Short mmCIF file of C-alpha atoms in Angstrom, two decimals:
data_model
loop_
_atom_site.label_atom_id
_atom_site.label_comp_id
_atom_site.label_asym_id
_atom_site.label_seq_id
_atom_site.Cartn_x
_atom_site.Cartn_y
_atom_site.Cartn_z
CA MET A 1 -26.90 -119.10 -144.64
CA PRO A 2 -23.83 -116.88 -143.47
CA ASP A 3 -23.63 -113.22 -144.54
CA THR A 4 -20.45 -112.39 -147.81
CA THR A 5 -19.16 -109.43 -145.62
CA ARG A 6 -18.05 -107.41 -148.21
CA THR A 7 -14.51 -105.72 -147.16
CA LYS A 8 -11.81 -103.45 -149.59
CA PRO A 9 -7.82 -102.89 -147.91
CA PRO A 10 -8.12 -99.56 -145.83
CA ARG A 11 -6.47 -96.17 -147.89
CA SER A 12 -3.81 -94.24 -146.46
CA PRO A 13 -4.33 -92.35 -142.71
CA VAL A 14 -5.20 -88.44 -142.76
CA PRO A 15 -5.38 -86.76 -140.24
CA ALA A 16 -8.56 -86.78 -138.81
CA ARG A 17 -8.78 -82.84 -139.76
CA LEU A 18 -8.62 -82.97 -143.22
CA ASP A 19 -10.42 -86.88 -143.62
CA ARG A 20 -12.20 -87.08 -146.16
CA ARG A 21 -12.46 -90.37 -147.07
CA ALA A 22 -11.36 -92.46 -143.79
CA PRO A 23 -10.32 -95.93 -143.97
CA ARG A 24 -14.42 -98.10 -144.35
CA PRO A 25 -14.71 -101.25 -140.98
CA LYS A 26 -14.22 -104.48 -142.18
CA GLY A 27 -16.93 -106.42 -141.41
CA SER A 28 -17.02 -109.51 -138.65
CA GLY A 29 -18.64 -112.18 -142.21
CA ASN A 30 -21.54 -113.40 -139.05
CA GLU A 31 -24.13 -113.80 -140.34
CA ALA A 32 -26.18 -111.47 -137.55
CA SER A 33 -23.97 -109.09 -134.83
CA PRO A 34 -24.21 -111.92 -132.62
CA ILE A 35 -25.48 -111.03 -128.62
CA LYS A 36 -23.54 -112.25 -126.52
CA GLY A 37 -23.39 -112.88 -122.09
CA ALA A 38 -22.61 -109.19 -121.94
CA PRO A 39 -23.77 -105.50 -124.23
CA MET A 40 -20.81 -103.98 -124.92
CA PRO A 41 -19.67 -101.65 -122.52
CA VAL A 42 -22.77 -98.69 -121.93
CA LYS A 43 -21.48 -95.52 -120.02
CA ARG A 44 -24.22 -93.12 -121.08
CA ASP A 45 -23.83 -90.78 -118.33
CA ILE A 46 -20.75 -90.29 -120.81
CA GLY A 47 -22.05 -90.79 -123.35
CA HIS A 48 -20.57 -92.93 -126.04
CA LEU A 49 -17.00 -92.40 -124.64
CA LYS A 50 -14.93 -94.36 -122.24
CA LEU A 51 -12.73 -92.68 -120.47
CA SER A 52 -11.02 -92.72 -117.02
CA PRO A 53 -10.21 -89.87 -115.52
CA ASP A 54 -6.01 -89.36 -117.09
CA GLU A 55 -7.21 -89.60 -120.55
CA THR A 56 -9.46 -85.52 -119.28
CA ARG A 57 -8.44 -85.28 -123.10
CA ALA A 58 -8.96 -87.57 -125.13
CA PHE A 59 -13.23 -86.41 -125.90
CA LEU A 60 -10.95 -84.06 -128.53
CA GLU A 61 -10.46 -87.48 -130.81
CA SER A 62 -13.87 -89.37 -130.39
CA LYS A 63 -15.59 -88.98 -133.35
CA ARG A 64 -18.92 -89.65 -131.24
CA GLY A 65 -20.00 -88.34 -128.10
CA VAL A 66 -18.74 -85.71 -125.48
CA ARG A 67 -20.16 -86.23 -121.91
CA SER A 68 -19.82 -82.51 -120.35
CA MET A 69 -21.03 -78.54 -122.22
CA GLN A 70 -16.85 -77.58 -121.48
CA GLU A 71 -16.17 -80.75 -123.81
CA ALA A 72 -18.56 -80.18 -126.43
CA THR A 73 -17.54 -76.08 -126.23
CA GLU A 74 -14.23 -77.26 -127.21
CA TRP A 75 -14.44 -80.58 -128.88
CA LEU A 76 -16.86 -78.03 -131.61
CA ALA A 77 -14.25 -75.85 -131.53
CA ALA A 78 -10.97 -78.11 -132.59
CA ARG A 79 -13.38 -78.98 -136.49
CA ASP A 80 -14.21 -74.92 -136.59
CA ILE A 81 -17.65 -76.33 -136.51
CA GLU A 82 -19.86 -73.56 -137.62
CA ASP A 83 -23.41 -74.67 -137.70
CA LEU A 84 -25.25 -77.83 -135.37
CA GLU A 85 -27.77 -79.04 -136.26
CA CYS A 86 -30.26 -80.27 -132.63
CA ILE A 87 -32.29 -82.20 -133.81
CA THR A 88 -34.96 -85.11 -132.46
CA PRO A 89 -37.11 -87.72 -134.07
CA ASP A 90 -40.76 -87.31 -134.36
CA LEU A 91 -42.78 -90.12 -134.79
CA ALA A 92 -42.60 -91.16 -137.70
CA GLY A 93 -38.38 -90.86 -137.28
CA VAL A 94 -38.24 -88.17 -138.95
CA ALA A 95 -35.21 -85.50 -138.24
CA ARG A 96 -36.80 -82.46 -136.80
CA GLY A 97 -35.36 -79.72 -135.25
CA LYS A 98 -33.56 -76.67 -135.61
CA MET A 99 -30.37 -75.22 -136.62
CA MET A 100 -27.27 -72.64 -134.60
CA PRO A 101 -24.26 -71.15 -134.62
CA ALA A 102 -22.04 -72.77 -132.82
CA LYS A 103 -21.03 -70.24 -130.12
CA LYS A 104 -24.85 -70.44 -129.73
CA PHE A 105 -25.15 -73.91 -128.49
CA VAL A 106 -22.21 -73.52 -126.34
CA GLY A 107 -24.48 -70.86 -125.30
CA GLU A 108 -26.53 -73.66 -123.90
CA THR A 109 -29.86 -71.24 -125.91
CA SER A 110 -32.66 -72.40 -125.06
CA LEU A 111 -34.61 -74.51 -127.63
CA ALA A 112 -37.83 -75.06 -128.54
CA LEU A 113 -40.50 -77.33 -130.22
CA PRO A 114 -44.50 -77.39 -130.59
CA SER A 115 -45.90 -79.84 -129.54
CA ALA A 116 -48.34 -80.08 -132.25
CA LEU A 117 -44.45 -81.90 -134.25
CA PHE A 118 -45.49 -84.80 -132.34
CA MET A 119 -49.32 -84.74 -132.85
CA HIS A 120 -49.30 -85.17 -137.13
CA THR A 121 -49.40 -87.50 -140.35
CA ILE A 122 -46.50 -88.58 -142.59
CA SER A 123 -48.26 -86.23 -144.62
CA GLY A 124 -47.93 -83.06 -142.82
CA GLU A 125 -51.36 -82.67 -141.98
CA TYR A 126 -53.13 -82.57 -138.43
CA PRO A 127 -55.76 -85.21 -138.25
CA GLU A 128 -59.22 -85.22 -135.71
CA GLU A 129 -59.22 -85.12 -132.19
CA SER A 130 -60.14 -89.02 -131.75
CA GLY A 131 -60.51 -91.77 -128.55
CA GLU A 132 -58.09 -90.80 -126.61
CA PHE A 133 -56.02 -88.06 -129.18
CA ARG A 134 -55.74 -84.50 -127.85
CA TYR A 135 -54.34 -81.57 -128.52
CA SER A 136 -52.55 -79.68 -126.21
CA PRO A 137 -55.23 -76.49 -126.00
CA ASN A 138 -52.34 -73.96 -126.51
CA ASP A 139 -49.87 -75.48 -128.80
CA GLY A 140 -47.16 -74.87 -125.97
CA ASP A 141 -43.50 -75.38 -126.34
CA LEU A 142 -42.09 -78.85 -125.70
CA LYS A 143 -37.75 -78.58 -124.95
CA LEU A 144 -34.68 -79.86 -127.29
CA VAL A 145 -32.66 -80.58 -124.36
CA PRO A 146 -28.75 -81.55 -125.58
CA ASP A 147 -27.59 -85.68 -125.32
CA LEU A 148 -24.32 -84.79 -125.42
CA SER A 149 -23.37 -88.46 -126.22
CA THR A 150 -24.47 -87.76 -129.60
CA LEU A 151 -23.17 -85.38 -130.60
CA ALA A 152 -20.76 -85.66 -134.75
CA LEU A 153 -20.70 -84.84 -137.28
CA VAL A 154 -22.26 -84.13 -140.64
CA PRO A 155 -19.87 -85.83 -142.83
CA TRP A 156 -22.48 -84.38 -146.04
CA GLU A 157 -22.88 -80.99 -145.44
CA ASN A 158 -19.66 -79.53 -147.54
CA ASP A 159 -19.81 -76.42 -144.32
CA PRO A 160 -18.15 -77.66 -140.66
CA THR A 161 -21.72 -79.00 -139.82
CA ALA A 162 -22.11 -81.28 -136.11
CA GLN A 163 -25.59 -82.68 -135.30
CA VAL A 164 -26.65 -83.99 -131.63
CA ILE A 165 -30.11 -85.89 -130.94
CA CYS A 166 -31.98 -84.33 -128.65
CA ASP A 167 -34.26 -85.42 -125.46
CA LEU A 168 -38.02 -83.38 -125.01
CA VAL A 169 -39.20 -82.19 -121.29
CA ASP A 170 -42.68 -79.53 -120.67
CA GLN A 171 -42.12 -76.89 -119.63
CA SER A 172 -41.85 -78.09 -116.24
CA GLY A 173 -38.25 -80.15 -116.50
CA ALA A 174 -40.18 -83.41 -117.44
CA ALA A 175 -40.13 -86.43 -119.95
CA VAL A 176 -42.64 -85.88 -123.20
CA GLY A 177 -44.76 -89.28 -122.07
CA TYR A 178 -45.56 -89.13 -126.54
CA THR A 179 -41.98 -88.47 -128.15
CA PRO A 180 -40.19 -92.18 -129.64
CA ARG A 181 -37.07 -91.71 -126.54
CA ASN A 182 -38.62 -91.65 -124.13
CA VAL A 183 -41.34 -94.65 -125.23
CA LEU A 184 -38.18 -96.79 -124.90
CA LYS A 185 -36.55 -94.89 -122.62
CA ARG A 186 -39.45 -96.49 -120.57
CA VAL A 187 -39.53 -99.60 -121.75
CA MET A 188 -35.42 -99.83 -120.78
CA ALA A 189 -36.62 -98.19 -117.22
CA LEU A 190 -39.14 -101.42 -116.75
CA TYR A 191 -35.67 -104.34 -117.83
CA GLU A 192 -33.75 -101.88 -114.64
CA ASN A 193 -36.01 -101.97 -112.39
CA ARG A 194 -36.46 -106.06 -112.65
CA GLY A 195 -32.18 -106.13 -112.66
CA TRP A 196 -32.44 -107.04 -116.29
CA LYS A 197 -29.73 -104.62 -119.85
CA PRO A 198 -31.63 -105.41 -122.26
CA VAL A 199 -30.08 -105.92 -125.70
CA VAL A 200 -30.35 -105.62 -128.68
CA ALA A 201 -29.53 -106.25 -132.81
CA PRO A 202 -31.11 -104.49 -135.40
CA GLU A 203 -30.37 -105.41 -138.84
CA ILE A 204 -31.68 -102.90 -142.02
CA GLU A 205 -32.65 -103.00 -145.31
CA PHE A 206 -33.72 -101.24 -148.15
CA TYR A 207 -34.06 -100.25 -151.89
CA LEU A 208 -31.69 -98.20 -154.31
CA VAL A 209 -33.46 -96.88 -157.20
CA SER A 210 -33.80 -94.47 -159.35
CA LYS A 211 -34.82 -91.31 -159.17
CA ASN A 212 -39.15 -90.45 -159.64
CA VAL A 213 -40.64 -86.89 -158.83
CA ASP A 214 -43.87 -87.89 -160.07
CA PRO A 215 -45.44 -90.53 -157.81
CA ASP A 216 -48.42 -91.94 -160.36
CA TYR A 217 -45.18 -93.51 -162.44
CA PRO A 218 -43.95 -96.84 -160.31
CA LEU A 219 -40.16 -96.92 -158.71
CA VAL A 220 -36.68 -98.72 -160.85
CA PRO A 221 -34.04 -99.83 -159.52
CA PRO A 222 -31.43 -97.72 -160.69
CA ILE A 223 -28.57 -98.34 -163.67
CA GLY A 224 -25.08 -99.92 -161.36
CA ARG A 225 -21.22 -99.11 -162.77
CA SER A 226 -21.97 -101.76 -165.85
CA GLY A 227 -24.38 -98.99 -167.52
CA ARG A 228 -26.94 -102.22 -166.88
CA GLN A 229 -29.93 -101.95 -164.07
CA ILE A 230 -29.39 -104.92 -161.39
CA GLN A 231 -32.13 -107.31 -161.16
CA SER A 232 -33.47 -109.12 -158.58
CA GLY A 233 -31.64 -112.20 -157.24
CA GLN A 234 -28.50 -111.40 -156.66
CA SER A 235 -29.27 -112.27 -152.71
CA TYR A 236 -25.20 -112.15 -151.21
CA SER A 237 -23.98 -111.12 -153.86
CA ILE A 238 -20.45 -109.12 -154.14
CA GLY A 239 -21.00 -107.94 -157.43
CA GLY A 240 -24.61 -107.13 -157.20
CA VAL A 241 -22.92 -104.98 -154.31
CA ASN A 242 -20.19 -103.80 -156.44
CA GLU A 243 -22.50 -102.56 -159.09
CA PHE A 244 -22.85 -99.51 -156.08
CA ASP A 245 -19.04 -99.50 -155.33
CA GLU A 246 -18.70 -95.80 -154.82
CA LEU A 247 -22.58 -95.24 -152.90
CA ILE A 248 -21.25 -97.80 -150.67
CA ASP A 249 -17.52 -96.00 -150.63
CA ASP A 250 -20.07 -92.59 -149.59
CA ILE A 251 -22.06 -94.90 -147.20
CA TYR A 252 -18.30 -95.84 -144.97
CA ASP A 253 -16.63 -92.51 -145.19
CA PHE A 254 -20.01 -90.66 -143.17
CA SER A 255 -20.89 -93.91 -141.33
CA ASP A 256 -17.24 -94.08 -140.08
CA ARG A 257 -17.07 -90.15 -139.94
CA GLN A 258 -20.03 -90.42 -138.24
CA GLY A 259 -18.76 -93.23 -135.15
CA LEU A 260 -21.30 -95.55 -136.22
CA GLU A 261 -20.15 -98.77 -136.43
CA ILE A 262 -21.91 -101.69 -139.31
CA ASP A 263 -20.98 -105.18 -138.76
CA THR A 264 -21.90 -106.36 -142.12
CA LEU A 265 -23.43 -104.72 -145.62
CA ILE A 266 -24.89 -107.33 -147.86
CA HIS A 267 -27.09 -107.14 -151.48
CA GLU A 268 -30.76 -109.48 -150.76
CA GLU A 269 -32.86 -110.28 -152.86
CA GLY A 270 -34.48 -107.72 -154.41
CA ALA A 271 -33.23 -105.74 -157.01
CA ALA A 272 -30.68 -102.76 -155.75
CA GLN A 273 -31.69 -104.57 -152.44
CA LEU A 274 -28.83 -104.29 -149.86
CA GLU A 275 -29.14 -104.69 -145.94
CA ILE A 276 -26.91 -103.91 -142.43
CA ASN A 277 -26.22 -105.20 -139.74
CA LEU A 278 -25.35 -103.82 -137.22
CA ARG A 279 -23.96 -104.98 -134.10
CA HIS A 280 -25.22 -105.71 -131.03
CA GLY A 281 -25.02 -102.82 -127.53
CA ASP A 282 -27.64 -101.15 -125.03
CA PRO A 283 -31.11 -100.81 -127.35
CA LEU A 284 -31.69 -96.54 -127.50
CA GLU A 285 -27.64 -96.71 -128.57
CA LEU A 286 -27.91 -98.95 -131.51
CA ALA A 287 -32.00 -96.64 -131.88
CA ASP A 288 -29.99 -93.92 -132.82
CA GLN A 289 -27.70 -95.61 -134.67
CA VAL A 290 -30.86 -96.57 -137.05
CA PHE A 291 -32.45 -93.19 -137.40
CA MET A 292 -29.10 -91.55 -137.86
CA PHE A 293 -27.29 -94.96 -140.33
CA LYS A 294 -31.03 -93.61 -142.04
CA ARG A 295 -29.94 -89.96 -142.45
CA THR A 296 -26.57 -91.45 -143.54
CA ILE A 297 -28.02 -93.55 -146.55
CA ARG A 298 -30.09 -91.44 -147.98
CA GLU A 299 -27.83 -89.00 -148.13
CA ALA A 300 -24.87 -91.02 -149.51
CA ALA A 301 -27.30 -91.91 -152.02
CA LEU A 302 -28.09 -88.15 -153.27
CA GLY A 303 -25.62 -87.61 -153.95
CA GLN A 304 -25.25 -90.08 -156.53
CA ASP A 305 -28.46 -89.33 -157.99
CA ILE A 306 -29.89 -91.68 -157.05
CA TYR A 307 -32.44 -92.24 -153.83
CA ALA A 308 -32.44 -95.21 -150.77
CA THR A 309 -35.73 -95.63 -149.87
CA PHE A 310 -36.74 -97.61 -146.59
CA MET A 311 -40.03 -98.28 -148.03
CA ALA A 312 -41.50 -101.88 -146.32
CA LYS A 313 -42.57 -102.21 -150.01
CA PRO A 314 -40.87 -99.59 -152.71
CA ILE A 315 -41.70 -102.27 -156.29
CA GLN A 316 -44.69 -104.83 -156.18
CA GLY A 317 -42.84 -108.77 -157.52
CA GLN A 318 -40.36 -107.81 -154.83
CA PRO A 319 -39.65 -108.52 -151.24
CA GLY A 320 -39.58 -106.23 -149.17
CA SER A 321 -38.18 -104.54 -146.73
CA ALA A 322 -37.66 -105.95 -142.97
CA MET A 323 -35.61 -104.24 -139.31
CA HIS A 324 -34.83 -107.59 -138.03
CA ILE A 325 -34.33 -107.04 -134.52
CA HIS A 326 -32.63 -109.66 -132.72
CA GLN A 327 -33.21 -109.32 -128.97
CA SER A 328 -31.39 -110.67 -125.52
CA VAL A 329 -31.69 -110.15 -121.67
CA ASN A 330 -28.99 -109.63 -119.16
CA ASP A 331 -28.22 -109.86 -116.10
CA ALA A 332 -28.30 -105.98 -114.34
CA ARG A 333 -24.98 -107.08 -111.58
CA THR A 334 -23.83 -109.94 -112.90
CA GLY A 335 -23.58 -109.18 -117.19
CA ARG A 336 -24.55 -113.26 -117.43
CA ASN A 337 -27.47 -113.99 -120.49
CA VAL A 338 -30.22 -114.45 -118.82
CA PHE A 339 -31.94 -116.16 -121.88
CA SER A 340 -29.82 -119.03 -120.88
CA ASN A 341 -29.17 -121.99 -117.19
CA GLU A 342 -26.21 -122.01 -116.19
CA ASP A 343 -25.60 -125.14 -117.75
CA GLY A 344 -26.52 -123.71 -121.17
CA THR A 345 -30.18 -124.97 -121.27
CA PRO A 346 -32.35 -122.60 -122.08
CA SER A 347 -34.01 -120.87 -119.06
CA GLU A 348 -37.63 -120.65 -118.07
CA LEU A 349 -37.26 -116.69 -118.97
CA PHE A 350 -36.00 -117.51 -122.28
CA PHE A 351 -39.73 -119.23 -122.71
CA HIS A 352 -41.44 -116.48 -121.20
CA PHE A 353 -40.76 -113.91 -123.75
CA ILE A 354 -41.79 -115.64 -126.34
CA GLY A 355 -44.21 -116.43 -124.36
CA GLY A 356 -44.85 -113.09 -124.10
CA MET A 357 -43.47 -111.87 -128.12
CA GLN A 358 -47.15 -114.70 -129.56
CA ARG A 359 -49.07 -113.04 -127.03
CA TYR A 360 -48.50 -109.15 -127.48
CA VAL A 361 -46.89 -108.75 -131.33
CA PRO A 362 -49.99 -108.49 -133.26
CA ALA A 363 -51.42 -105.41 -131.21
CA ALA A 364 -48.25 -103.63 -130.77
CA LEU A 365 -47.71 -104.44 -134.50
CA ILE A 366 -48.68 -101.03 -135.51
CA MET A 367 -45.23 -99.75 -133.90
CA MET A 368 -43.50 -102.03 -136.07
CA ALA A 369 -45.69 -102.08 -139.56
CA PRO A 370 -46.63 -98.42 -139.47
CA TYR A 371 -48.85 -97.70 -142.68
CA VAL A 372 -49.92 -98.59 -145.76
CA ASN A 373 -47.58 -99.79 -147.04
CA SER A 374 -46.53 -101.37 -144.76
CA TYR A 375 -49.18 -104.27 -144.19
CA ARG A 376 -48.09 -105.56 -147.96
CA ARG A 377 -45.24 -107.36 -146.84
CA LEU A 378 -46.39 -109.04 -144.66
CA THR A 379 -48.20 -111.28 -147.71
CA TYR A 380 -47.45 -115.11 -147.77
CA GLY A 381 -45.04 -116.28 -150.23
CA MET A 382 -42.95 -113.21 -150.41
CA SER A 383 -40.69 -114.70 -147.23
CA ALA A 384 -41.90 -111.82 -144.94
CA PRO A 385 -43.59 -113.34 -141.14
CA THR A 386 -47.43 -114.21 -141.21
CA ASN A 387 -48.09 -115.05 -138.01
CA THR A 388 -46.44 -115.60 -134.72
CA ALA A 389 -44.62 -118.81 -135.37
CA TRP A 390 -41.65 -118.98 -133.64
CA GLY A 391 -38.90 -122.31 -134.28
CA TYR A 392 -34.84 -122.59 -134.11
CA ASP A 393 -33.36 -121.35 -137.33
CA ASN A 394 -36.26 -121.13 -138.56
CA ARG A 395 -36.39 -117.54 -141.36
CA THR A 396 -40.17 -118.92 -142.48
CA THR A 397 -42.02 -117.59 -138.09
CA ALA A 398 -41.85 -114.44 -137.01
CA PHE A 399 -39.77 -115.51 -133.41
CA ARG A 400 -36.43 -117.08 -134.98
CA VAL A 401 -34.31 -117.98 -132.05
CA PRO A 402 -30.82 -118.21 -134.10
CA THR A 403 -28.06 -120.77 -133.72
CA SER A 404 -25.97 -119.45 -130.90
CA ASP A 405 -23.09 -120.60 -127.76
CA PRO A 406 -25.67 -120.08 -124.60
CA ALA A 407 -24.39 -117.16 -123.85
CA GLY A 408 -25.88 -116.03 -127.32
CA ARG A 409 -28.83 -116.97 -127.50
CA ARG A 410 -31.38 -114.57 -128.71
CA VAL A 411 -34.69 -114.60 -130.41
CA GLU A 412 -34.74 -112.06 -133.75
CA ASN A 413 -37.97 -110.52 -134.14
CA ARG A 414 -38.88 -111.05 -138.00
CA LEU A 415 -42.07 -108.61 -138.00
CA PRO A 416 -40.64 -105.59 -138.07
CA SER A 417 -40.44 -103.36 -141.31
CA SER A 418 -37.60 -100.53 -142.23
CA ASP A 419 -40.22 -97.86 -142.60
CA ALA A 420 -40.59 -98.27 -138.84
CA ASN A 421 -39.20 -95.55 -136.47
CA PRO A 422 -36.46 -97.31 -134.81
CA TYR A 423 -36.69 -96.02 -131.61
CA LEU A 424 -40.80 -97.36 -131.38
CA ALA A 425 -40.22 -100.73 -133.08
CA ILE A 426 -37.49 -101.65 -130.69
CA ALA A 427 -39.15 -100.53 -127.68
CA ALA A 428 -42.36 -102.41 -128.54
CA SER A 429 -41.09 -105.90 -129.13
CA LEU A 430 -38.67 -104.92 -125.55
CA ALA A 431 -42.43 -104.70 -124.41
CA CYS A 432 -43.96 -107.57 -125.52
CA GLY A 433 -40.44 -109.81 -124.31
CA TYR A 434 -40.83 -108.03 -120.96
CA LEU A 435 -45.35 -108.34 -120.27
CA GLY A 436 -43.96 -112.40 -120.44
CA MET A 437 -40.50 -112.51 -118.66
CA VAL A 438 -43.43 -110.97 -115.91
CA GLY A 439 -46.48 -112.67 -116.43
CA ALA A 440 -44.58 -116.51 -116.66
CA LEU A 441 -46.63 -116.12 -120.09
CA ASP A 442 -45.39 -119.86 -122.04
CA PRO A 443 -45.00 -120.00 -125.51
CA ASP A 444 -46.82 -122.48 -127.69
CA GLN A 445 -44.24 -125.67 -129.37
CA PRO A 446 -41.92 -124.91 -132.11
CA THR A 447 -41.65 -125.53 -135.37
CA ASP A 448 -39.25 -126.59 -138.19
CA GLN A 449 -42.49 -126.05 -140.84
CA THR A 450 -42.34 -123.82 -143.02
CA VAL A 451 -45.12 -121.56 -142.53
CA ASN A 452 -45.38 -119.05 -143.90
CA GLU A 453 -47.23 -120.33 -147.70
CA ASP A 454 -49.42 -121.50 -146.98
CA GLY A 455 -51.67 -118.18 -147.38
CA GLY A 456 -52.68 -118.23 -143.40
CA ILE A 457 -52.33 -115.10 -141.55
CA SER A 458 -52.86 -114.42 -138.21
CA LEU A 459 -51.95 -111.13 -137.58
CA PRO A 460 -54.11 -107.74 -138.89
CA ARG A 461 -54.01 -107.25 -142.20
CA GLY A 462 -54.31 -102.95 -141.87
CA LEU A 463 -53.71 -100.41 -140.65
CA LEU A 464 -56.93 -99.53 -139.18
CA GLU A 465 -56.79 -103.32 -137.59
CA ALA A 466 -54.07 -102.90 -136.44
CA VAL A 467 -54.68 -99.57 -134.66
CA ALA A 468 -58.05 -101.09 -132.90
CA ALA A 469 -56.31 -103.99 -131.83
CA PHE A 470 -53.09 -101.33 -130.34
CA GLU A 471 -55.29 -99.28 -128.04
CA CYS A 472 -57.16 -102.44 -127.13
CA GLU A 473 -54.44 -103.46 -125.19
CA THR A 474 -54.13 -101.98 -121.78
CA ALA A 475 -51.04 -103.50 -120.75
CA PHE A 476 -49.64 -100.63 -123.59
CA HIS A 477 -50.96 -98.55 -121.39
CA GLU A 478 -49.18 -98.55 -118.52
CA VAL A 479 -46.17 -100.33 -120.39
CA PHE A 480 -45.94 -96.94 -123.04
CA SER A 481 -47.78 -94.06 -121.14
CA ARG A 482 -51.47 -93.30 -121.95
CA SER A 483 -50.87 -90.66 -123.02
CA PHE A 484 -48.90 -92.01 -125.69
CA VAL A 485 -50.87 -94.51 -126.64
CA GLY A 486 -53.87 -92.12 -127.22
CA THR A 487 -51.59 -90.21 -129.60
CA TYR A 488 -50.10 -92.56 -131.54
CA ALA A 489 -53.96 -94.67 -132.55
CA GLY A 490 -55.28 -91.25 -133.22
CA ILE A 491 -52.73 -89.79 -135.66
CA LYS A 492 -52.64 -93.51 -137.65
CA ARG A 493 -56.69 -93.31 -137.60
CA GLY A 494 -55.59 -89.83 -139.55
CA GLU A 495 -53.41 -92.01 -142.23
CA HIS A 496 -55.36 -93.91 -142.72
CA GLU A 497 -57.91 -90.67 -143.92
CA THR A 498 -55.50 -88.95 -145.49
CA PHE A 499 -54.47 -91.91 -148.18
CA MET A 500 -58.55 -93.57 -148.21
CA GLN A 501 -58.43 -89.73 -150.34
CA VAL A 502 -56.16 -90.74 -153.23
CA ILE A 503 -57.56 -93.36 -156.59
CA SER A 504 -54.83 -96.45 -157.22
CA PRO A 505 -53.60 -97.23 -160.34
CA TRP A 506 -55.31 -100.57 -159.51
CA GLU A 507 -59.29 -98.61 -159.24
CA ARG A 508 -57.78 -97.06 -162.48
CA GLU A 509 -57.92 -100.42 -164.76
CA PHE A 510 -59.91 -102.50 -163.16
CA LEU A 511 -62.85 -99.86 -162.25
CA LEU A 512 -62.49 -96.93 -164.70
CA LEU A 513 -64.51 -99.43 -167.14
CA GLN A 514 -66.22 -102.93 -165.93
CA VAL A 515 -68.43 -102.04 -162.89
#
């Protein structure tokens, strides 16, 4: 079923310094961003700018990314930037960091965060040490190192403000292995060492809900422009999208001014459930974009006095929200898609990639479904995968091979939920495929049957089961690092203990007077 792309005529151009409502990009109308043989040009050493030597001043027009601190100084001055947010994703994907005056940032002031910040649960608690999870004995500082290729405006702020995503290193300058961006970089390096270049395209689903300040009350869809709550069954409905026309305008505006490109936007099956598809490209750049898109969408929704939520299962009886990840692998030298032979047939590496997904994804599921709520989505009969089956253009499987030409051959991982940290979900998915490619693992036979409605579930059913499978997989100690596996598992055990302290409405309803 092809996506229906929502487009409008662009507004009249406004000078860049004054533009508060920039023209929105038009979608392509494709179901998902096709992953062609060669990825979009990526030069991370010079950021997102594709400049030739005679374009040395073009960086001033860039919406996203510069090459050096000198260029950053001029870029910030040209926009009268007063404050700068130095941010980094924690293990939950929450933006952590510091805000500082722009003049101090360009003076290369040293910035640091305590290491324990990356060892607490989503509720802000510090779990007990367990397994290989240990706190630093002195809770030493981790240094923030700005990635200037991510420098962009913060368009929802009233005062001129910019943002930059940072990496984390220890006092010796070594990358901190258990931080999300470094986990993904480690996996990408494994591909690079083999002469491969992975390419991804994420699709992010989310719900719009009315403001809810009391967590004991269920979430409900917001009131649209018609004055009524939108109902479910609006899949691909243009009318459903237009119910939130002003919000969509803000999302496009904010995204454009940050240099973030939306491929398509659709209404999904759930009540006030939307999906944004991003163009294919470099995994780290795409993880950065998902990280920033989540901030952008939440801020745009708050501006319309509603919430945007990326919970995997926010509303009982409604479909869950996924973050599907389309993946292919190119030859780093030629740019050719290694999933296809020269005659256009599927390659052995293509089948081995799927074999690796089938073998290792159940153990890596905790990185794609990271919370108790995530497993409420992975239940049969709710349009979500419940197994490790694969098939050609079969949406009931965990691993779908979309219809494409040989250059666009790819594997869609439909298991990750939208609550996942994008860096960790992409790293996990690519790592599983990598292990299959280097281990020459063969998949089982593809299926053209419906495989998510028979009650059979061949995945971890809950958080603790997923943590146990994760820790037991010795291959992950190498691809992700032992420090990350131990840290992440310990945090997830702590989150489960926090959850167990909460009494749910189900318990009060069925146990209060009957047991």
